[in-house]
Coordinates of C-alpha atoms in Angstrom, one line a residue:
Chain A
M1 CA -28.5 -40.9 4.1
S2 CA -28.9 -42.9 7.4
R3 CA -27.4 -45.9 5.6
A4 CA -24.4 -44.0 4.7
P5 CA -21.7 -44.7 7.4
R6 CA -20.8 -42.1 9.8
R7 CA -18.0 -39.8 8.8
R8 CA -15.2 -40.3 11.1
L9 CA -14.3 -37.6 13.6
V10 CA -11.1 -38.7 15.1
P11 CA -8.6 -40.0 12.7
A12 CA -6.3 -42.8 13.1
Y13 CA -3.2 -40.8 12.0
L14 CA -3.3 -39.1 15.6
V15 CA -1.5 -42.4 17.0
T16 CA 1.7 -41.5 15.3
G17 CA 1.7 -38.2 17.1
G18 CA 3.3 -36.4 14.3
R19 CA 6.6 -39.0 14.3
Q20 CA 8.3 -39.6 11.2
L21 CA 7.7 -43.6 11.1
T22 CA 9.3 -46.2 9.5
S23 CA 7.6 -49.2 8.8
R24 CA 8.2 -52.3 11.1
A25 CA 9.4 -55.2 9.3
D26 CA 8.9 -57.5 12.4
L27 CA 5.4 -56.8 13.0
D28 CA 3.0 -57.9 10.5
R29 CA -0.7 -58.7 10.8
L30 CA -0.6 -62.0 12.3
S31 CA 2.2 -61.2 15.0
V32 CA 0.9 -62.3 18.4
L33 CA 1.2 -59.6 20.9
T34 CA 1.4 -60.7 24.7
L35 CA 1.4 -58.6 27.6
A36 CA 4.7 -58.5 29.2
D37 CA 3.4 -57.8 32.7
A38 CA -0.1 -57.1 33.9
K39 CA 1.1 -55.1 37.0
L40 CA 2.6 -52.9 34.5
T41 CA -0.6 -51.4 33.4
E42 CA -2.1 -50.9 36.7
T43 CA 0.4 -48.7 38.3
P44 CA -0.2 -45.1 37.1
E45 CA 3.5 -44.1 37.0
A46 CA 4.4 -46.9 34.8
T47 CA 1.8 -45.7 32.0
A48 CA 2.0 -42.0 32.7
G49 CA 3.4 -41.0 29.4
I50 CA 1.3 -43.0 27.0
G51 CA -2.2 -42.3 25.7
P52 CA -5.7 -43.7 25.9
E53 CA -5.1 -46.2 22.8
H54 CA -2.1 -47.6 24.8
H55 CA -4.3 -48.0 27.9
R56 CA -6.8 -49.8 25.4
L57 CA -4.4 -52.1 23.9
C58 CA -3.0 -53.6 27.5
A59 CA -6.4 -53.7 28.6
L60 CA -7.5 -55.7 25.6
L61 CA -4.3 -57.8 26.1
A62 CA -4.7 -58.4 29.7
P63 CA -6.9 -61.6 29.4
G64 CA -4.3 -63.2 26.9
S65 CA -2.5 -63.0 23.6
L66 CA -4.0 -61.5 20.5
S67 CA -2.8 -61.3 16.9
L68 CA -1.9 -57.7 15.7
V69 CA -4.9 -57.6 13.2
E70 CA -7.4 -58.9 15.8
C71 CA -6.2 -56.0 18.2
A72 CA -6.5 -53.7 15.4
A73 CA -10.3 -54.8 14.9
H74 CA -11.2 -54.6 18.5
L75 CA -9.6 -50.9 18.7
G76 CA -11.2 -49.9 15.6
L77 CA -8.0 -48.6 14.0
P78 CA -6.4 -49.7 10.7
V79 CA -3.7 -51.9 11.0
S80 CA -0.9 -49.4 10.2
A81 CA -1.9 -47.3 13.1
T82 CA -2.1 -50.4 15.6
V83 CA 1.5 -51.3 14.5
V84 CA 2.5 -47.8 15.7
V85 CA 0.8 -48.4 19.0
A86 CA 2.2 -51.9 19.4
A87 CA 5.7 -50.9 18.7
D88 CA 5.7 -48.1 21.4
L89 CA 4.6 -50.5 23.9
I90 CA 7.3 -53.2 23.0
E91 CA 9.7 -50.5 23.1
S92 CA 8.6 -49.4 26.6
G93 CA 8.6 -52.9 27.7
H94 CA 5.0 -53.6 28.1
L95 CA 4.4 -56.0 25.4
H96 CA 6.0 -58.8 23.6
A97 CA 5.4 -59.5 20.1
R98 CA 5.8 -63.0 18.7
G99 CA 6.3 -63.8 14.7
P100 CA 3.1 -65.3 13.2
V101 CA 2.6 -69.1 13.8
P102 CA 3.9 -70.8 10.9
R103 CA 1.7 -72.2 8.5
A104 CA 0.9 -75.9 8.7
Q105 CA 2.8 -77.9 5.8
E106 CA 0.9 -80.0 3.6
I107 CA 0.5 -83.4 5.1
D108 CA 1.5 -86.3 3.1
R109 CA -1.6 -87.9 1.9
S110 CA 0.0 -91.6 1.8
L111 CA 1.2 -91.3 5.2
V112 CA -2.1 -90.9 6.5
E113 CA -3.6 -93.3 4.6
R114 CA -1.1 -95.8 5.8
L115 CA -1.8 -94.7 9.4
L116 CA -5.6 -95.4 8.8
V117 CA -4.8 -98.7 7.5
G118 CA -2.6 -99.3 10.5
L119 CA -5.3 -98.3 12.9
R120 CA -8.1 -100.3 11.2
T121 CA -5.6 -103.5 11.2
L122 CA -5.4 -103.0 15.1
R123 CA -9.2 -103.7 15.7
Chain B
M1 CA -30.7 103.9 -1.6
T2 CA -29.6 102.0 1.3
G3 CA -32.9 100.2 1.2
A4 CA -32.0 99.1 -2.3
V5 CA -28.5 98.1 -1.4
L6 CA -29.7 96.4 1.8
A7 CA -32.4 94.3 -0.4
A8 CA -29.6 93.5 -3.0
L9 CA -27.4 92.5 -0.3
T10 CA -29.9 90.4 1.0
T11 CA -30.9 88.8 -2.0
A12 CA -27.0 88.1 -2.5
L13 CA -27.0 86.5 0.9
V14 CA -29.8 84.4 0.2
V15 CA -28.6 83.2 -3.2
L16 CA -25.4 82.6 -1.8
A17 CA -26.6 80.7 1.3
G18 CA -28.7 78.6 -1.6
A19 CA -25.7 77.8 -3.6
L20 CA -23.7 76.8 -0.2
W21 CA -26.4 74.6 0.7
Q22 CA -26.7 72.8 -2.7
R23 CA -22.9 72.4 -2.6
N24 CA -23.1 70.6 0.7
R25 CA -25.9 68.6 -0.6
D26 CA -24.1 67.4 -3.6
L27 CA -21.1 66.9 -1.3
A28 CA -23.0 64.7 0.7
R29 CA -24.4 62.9 -2.0
L30 CA -21.0 62.5 -3.5
R31 CA -19.7 61.1 -0.6
A32 CA -22.6 58.8 0.0
A33 CA -22.0 57.4 -3.5
E34 CA -18.1 57.0 -3.1
A35 CA -19.1 55.2 0.2
L36 CA -21.7 52.8 -1.7
A37 CA -19.0 52.4 -4.4
R38 CA -16.3 51.7 -1.9
A39 CA -19.0 49.2 0.0
V40 CA -19.8 47.4 -3.4
E41 CA -16.1 47.0 -4.2
A42 CA -15.5 45.5 -0.8
R43 CA -18.3 43.0 -0.9
E44 CA -16.9 42.0 -4.5
M45 CA -13.7 41.5 -2.9
G46 CA -15.3 39.5 -0.2
T47 CA -17.2 37.3 -2.8
V48 CA -14.1 36.8 -4.9
R49 CA -12.0 35.7 -1.6
R50 CA -15.0 33.3 -0.7
L51 CA -15.0 31.8 -4.0
D52 CA -11.5 31.4 -4.0
A53 CA -11.9 29.6 -0.6
V54 CA -14.8 27.5 -1.9
T55 CA -12.7 26.5 -4.8
G56 CA -10.1 25.8 -2.6
E57 CA -12.1 23.6 -0.4
L58 CA -13.6 21.9 -3.5
R59 CA -9.9 21.1 -4.4
R60 CA -9.0 19.9 -0.9
L61 CA -12.2 17.6 -0.8
A62 CA -11.2 15.9 -4.4
R63 CA -7.4 15.9 -3.2
E64 CA -7.4 15.3 0.4
R65 CA -10.9 14.4 1.8
V66 CA -12.4 11.8 0.0
P67 CA -9.1 9.8 -0.4
A68 CA -8.3 10.1 3.3
A69 CA -11.9 9.2 4.0
A70 CA -11.9 6.2 1.8
M71 CA -8.6 5.0 3.3
A72 CA -10.3 5.4 6.8
L73 CA -13.0 3.0 5.7
T74 CA -10.4 0.5 5.5
H75 CA -7.9 1.7 8.1
P76 CA -9.7 3.1 11.3
H77 CA -6.5 4.6 12.4
A78 CA -5.6 6.8 9.4
P79 CA -5.7 10.5 9.8
V80 CA -9.0 12.5 8.5
P81 CA -8.3 15.7 7.5
P82 CA -10.6 18.6 9.4
P83 CA -14.0 19.8 7.8
P84 CA -13.6 23.2 6.3
S85 CA -14.3 25.9 8.7
A86 CA -17.9 28.1 8.3
G87 CA -15.8 31.3 9.1
E88 CA -14.2 31.4 5.7
I89 CA -16.8 29.9 3.5
G90 CA -20.1 30.1 5.2
P91 CA -22.0 27.5 6.7
E92 CA -24.2 26.7 3.5
A93 CA -21.0 26.0 1.8
V94 CA -19.5 23.5 4.3
A95 CA -23.1 21.7 4.4
A96 CA -22.9 21.2 1.0
L97 CA -19.2 20.2 0.8
N98 CA -20.0 17.7 3.7
E99 CA -22.9 16.3 1.7
A100 CA -21.0 15.5 -1.0
L101 CA -18.5 13.7 1.1
D102 CA -21.2 11.8 2.8
A103 CA -22.7 10.8 -0.6
V104 CA -19.2 9.6 -1.9
L105 CA -18.6 7.6 1.1
A106 CA -22.3 6.2 0.9
A107 CA -21.5 5.1 -2.5
L108 CA -18.2 3.7 -1.8
G109 CA -19.4 1.9 0.9
E110 CA -22.3 0.2 -0.9
E111 CA -19.9 -0.9 -3.7
R112 CA -17.6 -2.2 -1.4
E113 CA -20.4 -4.5 0.2
R114 CA -21.5 -5.5 -3.6
V115 CA -17.8 -6.3 -4.4
D116 CA -17.2 -8.3 -1.3
A117 CA -20.5 -10.5 -1.4
A118 CA -19.7 -11.1 -5.1
A119 CA -16.2 -12.5 -3.6
R120 CA -17.8 -14.4 -1.0
A121 CA -20.1 -15.8 -3.5
S122 CA -17.8 -17.1 -5.8
M123 CA -15.3 -18.5 -2.6
R124 CA -18.6 -20.1 -1.6
G125 CA -19.0 -22.0 -4.7
A126 CA -15.4 -22.9 -5.2
T127 CA -15.1 -24.2 -1.4
A128 CA -18.1 -26.1 -1.6
K129 CA -16.7 -28.3 -4.5
V130 CA -13.4 -28.7 -3.1
Q131 CA -14.7 -29.4 0.4
S132 CA -17.0 -32.4 -1.2
L133 CA -13.9 -33.4 -3.2
L134 CA -11.7 -33.6 0.0
Y135 CA -14.3 -35.7 1.8
Q136 CA -14.3 -38.3 -1.3
I137 CA -10.5 -38.3 -0.9
Q138 CA -10.9 -38.9 3.0
S139 CA -13.4 -41.8 2.4
L140 CA -11.3 -43.3 -0.1
L141 CA -8.1 -43.0 2.2
H142 CA -10.0 -44.4 5.0
E143 CA -10.9 -47.5 2.9
L144 CA -7.3 -47.8 1.9
Q145 CA -5.9 -47.8 5.6
H146 CA -8.0 -50.8 6.3
E147 CA -6.8 -52.8 3.3
N148 CA -2.9 -51.5 3.1
D149 CA -0.7 -51.2 5.9
D150 CA 1.4 -48.5 4.7
L151 CA 2.0 -45.7 6.9
R152 CA 2.3 -43.1 4.3
L153 CA -1.4 -43.3 3.9
L154 CA -1.7 -42.0 7.5
E155 CA 0.3 -39.2 6.7
L156 CA -1.5 -38.6 3.3
D157 CA -4.7 -38.4 5.6
F158 CA -3.2 -35.8 7.9
R159 CA -2.4 -33.7 4.9
N160 CA -6.0 -34.0 3.6
E161 CA -7.0 -33.2 6.6
L162 CA -5.3 -29.8 7.1
A163 CA -6.5 -28.7 3.5
L164 CA -10.1 -29.6 4.4
R165 CA -9.7 -27.1 7.8
R166 CA -8.3 -24.5 5.7
I167 CA -11.2 -24.9 3.1
Q168 CA -14.1 -25.3 5.7
A169 CA -12.8 -22.1 7.7
T170 CA -12.9 -20.1 4.4
A171 CA -16.2 -21.6 3.7
V172 CA -17.7 -20.5 7.1
L173 CA -16.1 -17.2 6.6
C174 CA -17.9 -16.5 3.3
E175 CA -21.2 -17.5 5.1
A176 CA -21.6 -21.1 3.9
W177 CA -22.7 -23.7 6.2
P178 CA -20.0 -25.9 7.6
G179 CA -20.5 -28.7 4.9
L180 CA -20.9 -31.7 6.9
A181 CA -23.7 -32.9 9.6
R182 CA -22.9 -34.9 12.2
T183 CA -24.8 -36.9 14.7
D184 CA -24.6 -36.4 18.4
S185 CA -20.9 -36.6 19.0
P186 CA -19.0 -37.2 22.5
L187 CA -17.2 -34.0 23.5
A188 CA -14.0 -36.0 24.0
E189 CA -13.9 -37.0 20.2
V190 CA -14.9 -33.4 19.0
V191 CA -12.0 -32.3 21.0
R192 CA -9.7 -35.0 19.3
G193 CA -11.1 -34.3 16.0
A194 CA -10.3 -30.6 16.2
Q195 CA -6.8 -31.5 17.7
S196 CA -6.1 -33.7 14.4
R197 CA -6.8 -30.8 12.1
V198 CA -3.9 -28.8 13.3
P199 CA -0.2 -28.8 12.3
G200 CA 1.8 -29.5 15.4
Y201 CA -1.4 -31.6 16.9
Q202 CA 1.5 -33.7 18.9
R203 CA 2.1 -30.5 21.2
I204 CA -1.6 -30.3 22.2
K205 CA -2.1 -32.2 25.5
V206 CA -5.6 -32.7 26.0
T207 CA -6.8 -33.0 29.9
N208 CA -10.1 -34.1 30.3
H209 CA -11.6 -33.3 33.6
L210 CA -15.2 -34.3 32.9
R211 CA -17.0 -36.6 35.2
E212 CA -18.9 -38.1 32.3
Q213 CA -17.2 -39.9 29.5
R214 CA -20.1 -40.0 27.1
L215 CA -20.9 -36.4 27.6
G216 CA -21.7 -35.5 23.9
V217 CA -22.3 -32.1 21.8
V218 CA -25.8 -31.8 19.9
A219 CA -25.9 -33.1 16.2
R220 CA -26.3 -29.4 14.7
A221 CA -23.4 -28.0 16.8
A222 CA -20.9 -30.8 16.8
E223 CA -19.0 -30.0 13.5
P224 CA -19.1 -26.1 14.2
L225 CA -17.5 -26.7 17.6
A226 CA -14.7 -29.0 16.1
I227 CA -14.2 -26.3 13.5
A228 CA -14.0 -23.4 16.1
L229 CA -11.9 -25.2 18.3
A230 CA -9.4 -26.4 15.5
E231 CA -9.0 -22.5 14.7
L232 CA -8.2 -21.7 18.3
L233 CA -5.9 -24.5 18.6
A234 CA -4.0 -23.7 15.0
N235 CA -3.7 -20.2 16.6
A236 CA -2.1 -21.4 19.9
T237 CA 0.2 -23.7 18.1
A238 CA 1.4 -21.5 15.1
Y239 CA 2.3 -18.5 17.6
S240 CA 4.1 -20.5 20.2
H241 CA 7.6 -22.2 19.8
P242 CA 7.4 -25.6 18.6
E243 CA 9.1 -27.0 21.8
T244 CA 6.6 -25.8 24.1
E245 CA 3.5 -27.7 25.0
V246 CA -0.3 -26.5 24.5
P247 CA -2.3 -27.6 27.2
L248 CA -6.3 -28.1 26.5
T249 CA -8.3 -28.6 29.5
L250 CA -12.0 -29.7 29.4
Q251 CA -13.8 -29.1 32.6
H252 CA -17.2 -28.6 33.9
G253 CA -18.5 -25.0 34.4
G254 CA -21.2 -25.8 37.1
G255 CA -24.6 -25.7 35.4
R256 CA -23.2 -23.3 32.7
G257 CA -22.2 -25.9 30.6
V258 CA -18.7 -27.1 29.8
F259 CA -15.5 -24.7 29.4
L260 CA -12.7 -25.7 27.1
V261 CA -9.4 -23.9 28.0
I262 CA -6.8 -23.4 25.6
D263 CA -3.4 -21.9 26.7
D264 CA -0.1 -21.1 24.9
A265 CA 3.3 -20.2 25.8
G266 CA 3.8 -18.2 22.9
I267 CA 4.4 -14.5 21.9
G268 CA 1.1 -13.1 23.1
M269 CA -1.0 -10.3 21.8
E270 CA -0.8 -6.6 22.3
E271 CA -4.0 -4.7 24.1
D272 CA -5.4 -3.5 20.8
A273 CA -4.8 -7.1 19.2
L274 CA -6.6 -8.3 22.0
T275 CA -9.6 -5.8 21.6
R276 CA -9.9 -6.5 17.9
A277 CA -9.8 -10.1 18.5
R278 CA -12.9 -9.8 21.1
R279 CA -14.6 -7.7 18.6
L280 CA -14.2 -10.5 16.1
L281 CA -15.1 -13.2 18.5
V282 CA -18.8 -11.5 19.0
G283 CA -19.2 -12.3 15.6
P284 CA -20.0 -8.7 14.2
E285 CA -22.6 -8.4 11.5
G286 CA -21.6 -7.4 7.8
L287 CA -18.0 -8.2 8.4
L288 CA -15.9 -7.9 5.1
L289 CA -13.4 -10.1 3.8
T290 CA -11.3 -7.1 3.1
E291 CA -11.5 -6.2 6.8
L292 CA -9.4 -9.3 7.7
G293 CA -5.9 -7.9 6.4
N294 CA -3.6 -9.2 3.8
P295 CA -2.9 -12.3 4.4
P296 CA -6.3 -12.7 6.0
Q297 CA -6.2 -13.7 9.5
A298 CA -9.5 -15.6 9.3
G299 CA -9.2 -17.4 12.7
F300 CA -11.1 -15.1 15.2
A301 CA -13.5 -14.1 12.6
V302 CA -14.5 -17.9 11.7
V303 CA -14.8 -19.0 15.5
G304 CA -17.0 -15.4 16.2
R305 CA -19.1 -16.4 13.3
L306 CA -19.8 -19.9 14.4
A307 CA -20.4 -18.6 17.9
R308 CA -22.9 -16.5 17.3
Q309 CA -24.6 -18.8 14.8
Y310 CA -24.7 -22.0 16.9
G311 CA -24.8 -20.3 20.4
F312 CA -21.4 -20.8 22.3
T313 CA -19.2 -18.2 23.1
C314 CA -15.4 -17.7 22.9
H315 CA -13.2 -15.2 25.3
V316 CA -9.3 -14.5 24.9
E317 CA -7.3 -12.9 27.6
P318 CA -3.4 -13.3 28.2
S319 CA -2.6 -16.5 29.6
P320 CA -0.7 -17.5 32.7
Y321 CA 1.8 -19.5 30.7
G322 CA 2.8 -16.3 29.1
G323 CA 0.6 -16.3 25.8
V324 CA -2.8 -16.2 25.2
R325 CA -5.7 -18.1 26.7
A326 CA -8.8 -18.9 24.7
M327 CA -11.9 -20.2 26.7
L328 CA -14.8 -21.5 24.8
R329 CA -17.7 -22.2 26.8
V330 CA -20.3 -24.7 25.4
P331 CA -23.8 -23.9 26.8
A332 CA -25.7 -26.7 28.8
E333 CA -28.2 -26.7 25.9
M334 CA -25.8 -27.9 23.3
L335 CA -24.8 -30.8 25.3
T336 CA -26.1 -34.2 25.8
V337 CA -25.2 -37.8 26.2
V338 CA -24.5 -39.8 23.6
E339 CA -26.1 -43.3 23.4
D340 CA -24.4 -46.5 24.2
E341 CA -24.5 -47.7 20.5
H342 CA -22.2 -45.2 19.7
D343 CA -18.7 -46.8 20.5
L344 CA -16.1 -43.9 21.7
S345 CA -13.0 -43.7 19.5
V346 CA -10.0 -45.6 21.5
L347 CA -8.1 -42.3 20.8
A348 CA -10.5 -40.1 22.7
P349 CA -8.9 -38.7 26.0
E350 CA -10.0 -40.4 29.2
P351 CA -11.3 -38.5 32.2
V352 CA -8.8 -38.1 34.7
Q353 CA -9.7 -39.9 37.7
S354 CA -7.8 -38.1 40.3
R355 CA -10.0 -39.0 43.2
P356 CA -13.3 -40.3 43.3
T357 CA -16.0 -37.4 43.0
P358 CA -18.6 -37.9 45.9
T359 CA -21.9 -39.0 44.6
G360 CA -24.0 -36.1 46.0
R361 CA -21.9 -33.8 43.5
E362 CA -23.1 -35.7 40.5
G363 CA -26.5 -34.1 40.5
H364 CA -24.4 -30.5 40.1
G365 CA -23.0 -31.7 36.7
V366 CA -24.3 -30.2 33.5
P367 CA -28.0 -30.5 33.4
V368 CA -28.5 -32.7 30.6
P369 CA -32.0 -33.0 29.2
G370 CA -33.0 -36.8 28.8
T371 CA -30.9 -38.2 31.3
G372 CA -32.4 -39.6 34.4
E373 CA -29.4 -40.8 36.3
P374 CA -25.7 -39.7 35.4
T375 CA -24.2 -43.0 35.7
P376 CA -20.8 -42.6 33.8
R377 CA -19.8 -45.7 32.0
R378 CA -16.2 -46.7 33.2
P379 CA -13.6 -46.8 30.5
V380 CA -12.6 -50.4 29.8
D381 CA -9.3 -50.6 31.7
V382 CA -10.7 -49.7 35.0
P383 CA -10.5 -53.1 37.0
E384 CA -13.9 -52.5 38.8
P385 CA -16.8 -54.4 37.7
D386 CA -19.4 -52.6 35.8
P387 CA -22.8 -54.6 35.5
D388 CA -23.8 -52.4 32.3
T389 CA -20.8 -53.3 30.5
A390 CA -21.5 -57.3 30.9
R391 CA -25.1 -57.1 29.1
L392 CA -23.5 -55.0 26.0
P393 CA -23.2 -56.9 22.8
T394 CA -20.0 -57.3 20.7
R395 CA -16.9 -55.7 21.0
R396 CA -17.0 -54.8 24.6
R397 CA -17.5 -58.4 25.6
R398 CA -13.8 -58.6 26.5
A399 CA -14.3 -56.1 29.2
P400 CA -15.9 -58.7 31.9
R401 CA -13.1 -61.3 31.5
H402 CA -10.9 -58.5 32.3
Q403 CA -12.4 -58.3 35.8
D404 CA -10.9 -62.0 36.0
A405 CA -7.7 -61.2 35.2
A406 CA -7.7 -58.0 37.3
A407 CA -8.4 -60.2 40.5
P408 CA -5.0 -62.3 40.3
A409 CA -3.0 -59.2 39.5
D410 CA -4.3 -57.7 42.8
A411 CA -3.6 -60.9 44.8
R412 CA 0.2 -60.8 43.1
T413 CA 1.0 -57.4 44.4
P414 CA 1.5 -57.9 48.0
A415 CA 4.3 -60.6 47.1
R416 CA 7.5 -58.7 47.5
T417 CA 10.9 -60.1 47.4
P418 CA 13.1 -59.4 50.4
E419 CA 15.7 -57.5 48.3
E420 CA 12.9 -55.2 47.4
A421 CA 11.6 -54.7 50.9
D422 CA 15.0 -54.2 52.0
A423 CA 15.7 -51.4 49.1
R424 CA 12.6 -49.6 50.3
W425 CA 13.2 -49.3 54.1
S426 CA 16.8 -48.6 53.6
A427 CA 15.8 -45.5 51.3
L428 CA 13.3 -44.4 53.8
Q429 CA 16.1 -44.8 56.6
Q430 CA 18.3 -42.8 54.4
G431 CA 15.9 -40.0 53.7
T432 CA 15.1 -39.4 57.3
V433 CA 18.7 -39.5 58.3
S434 CA 19.6 -36.8 55.4
G435 CA 16.5 -34.7 56.4
R436 CA 17.8 -34.8 60.0
N437 CA 21.4 -33.8 59.1
A438 CA 20.0 -30.8 56.9
V439 CA 17.8 -29.4 59.4
G440 CA 20.6 -29.6 62.2
G441 CA 23.3 -28.2 59.9
L442 CA 21.4 -25.3 58.4
P443 CA 20.2 -22.4 60.5
A444 CA 16.9 -21.9 58.6
P445 CA 15.0 -24.1 55.9
R446 CA 15.8 -22.8 52.6
A447 CA 14.2 -25.6 50.3
A448 CA 10.9 -25.6 48.6
G449 CA 8.5 -22.7 49.4
G450 CA 11.3 -20.7 50.7
R451 CA 10.0 -17.4 49.4
D452 CA 6.8 -17.7 51.4
H453 CA 8.8 -18.2 54.5
E454 CA 10.7 -15.1 54.1
G455 CA 7.9 -13.3 53.6
D456 CA 6.1 -14.2 56.5
E457 CA 9.3 -13.9 58.6
G458 CA 9.8 -10.0 57.2
T459 CA 6.5 -8.9 58.1

């Protein structure tokens, strides 16, 4: 019984605020979120209309950028709910989102080998 | 000769007198007999009349009084015909008739309770099954939400939660237990959880005036409190305009626990409806399902039953917002402080930090057993260093670094461009100039607070 995880009391859908949402194509799991302006989170009037989850996301990003999926893990929310929070903040100008870092291309093995050979001949 | 005549006359007189006397006596007897006969006849007439009256009353008992009394069992305002008068049918008959009616009512009451108990038992069985199935669905949805980024999963979760609330309320009404055991849960989370179970939850604005963010509800009362609060919130949102907000305030009640105050700007309740609600909120014994109307209005009955069972109290009154104000008092013995291993949900409402509370007043907070000193753990985004947070493992490791980030931010604040400074000062100047003009031009200030000024001048 004690092994079983605690049943959650606060469901994640609360972040949607009952709005009809469309999934955002520009935000995926690996999008990098950056705080637009650190000052914005500290003035109370700038953050008047937003909920505690928005505060927490801004606070989380204050030291530096994080990917969306990392933010989700830190907030303890599903990624889909984190997307909603992030989209709100991007719309209000608190956050910037950048596409994911492109996957590194496969490096031409022969090129590396030739480079190695070249380096060895330098000695 | 004369002597003989006299004797004969005397004899005749005597005989005549005797005959007269006898006739008189017979006459008197006859009269007496006639009177007796009349009296007997009269009495018989009376008996027949009484019999008719009793028969009439019996008929009235069957046709009017029993149905009316049965109706009055379910509808307290239904008119009850008067009992028969003792003058017509006699006190014994009245007593016998009333006894018959009482016996009918007693049998009816017993039968009603038996039927109601049977209905509750069958509902209990059904709700227990459905509830456990809904919890399984919830767990699956929770897993799916973490694997899949589809927003419809959140929507589905909400629908599931609504169904769960209905089932749970019905189960509580049928004397089942709330169906879920929780650990000590933070009050802010319980409130947020209750909010999530209500259609139109986005209209509920939670204001947390508690000084202690980790103030929690003891394990046994956490789920019941969430159910009761959800019912009250559902009432508030259902009976108010969809455009209006429903404020929910958490506040300390001195040493008397915590108050949760829900207001709505809805249609409000009539005085008799309020009286009925207050009767239900006490959690009366032997409340029948059939007493809740059709369709059953279960909200207050559910709250009342849980309140009596778990020891919190609820009160309703007309709200200054126009609708109904419901106040839920969570007594101090139901409160605790949640241990630090429990990570608060990010969605839990943060305490309003309007002004720093003097440290002397902390002691006046809720006397919580097992807490030496109330050291409120600050929410993560408060840019003050908290030595406690530094020592805590895992997720909160980002918090201390945040202080470093906060320091340069503070340093940057005073830097202001000349254009900004210019704009601010000219705004100030314009404000004072326009203020002076307004005072000089108008004879009396009629701006904000005008009503008070007028009142003062009038008296």
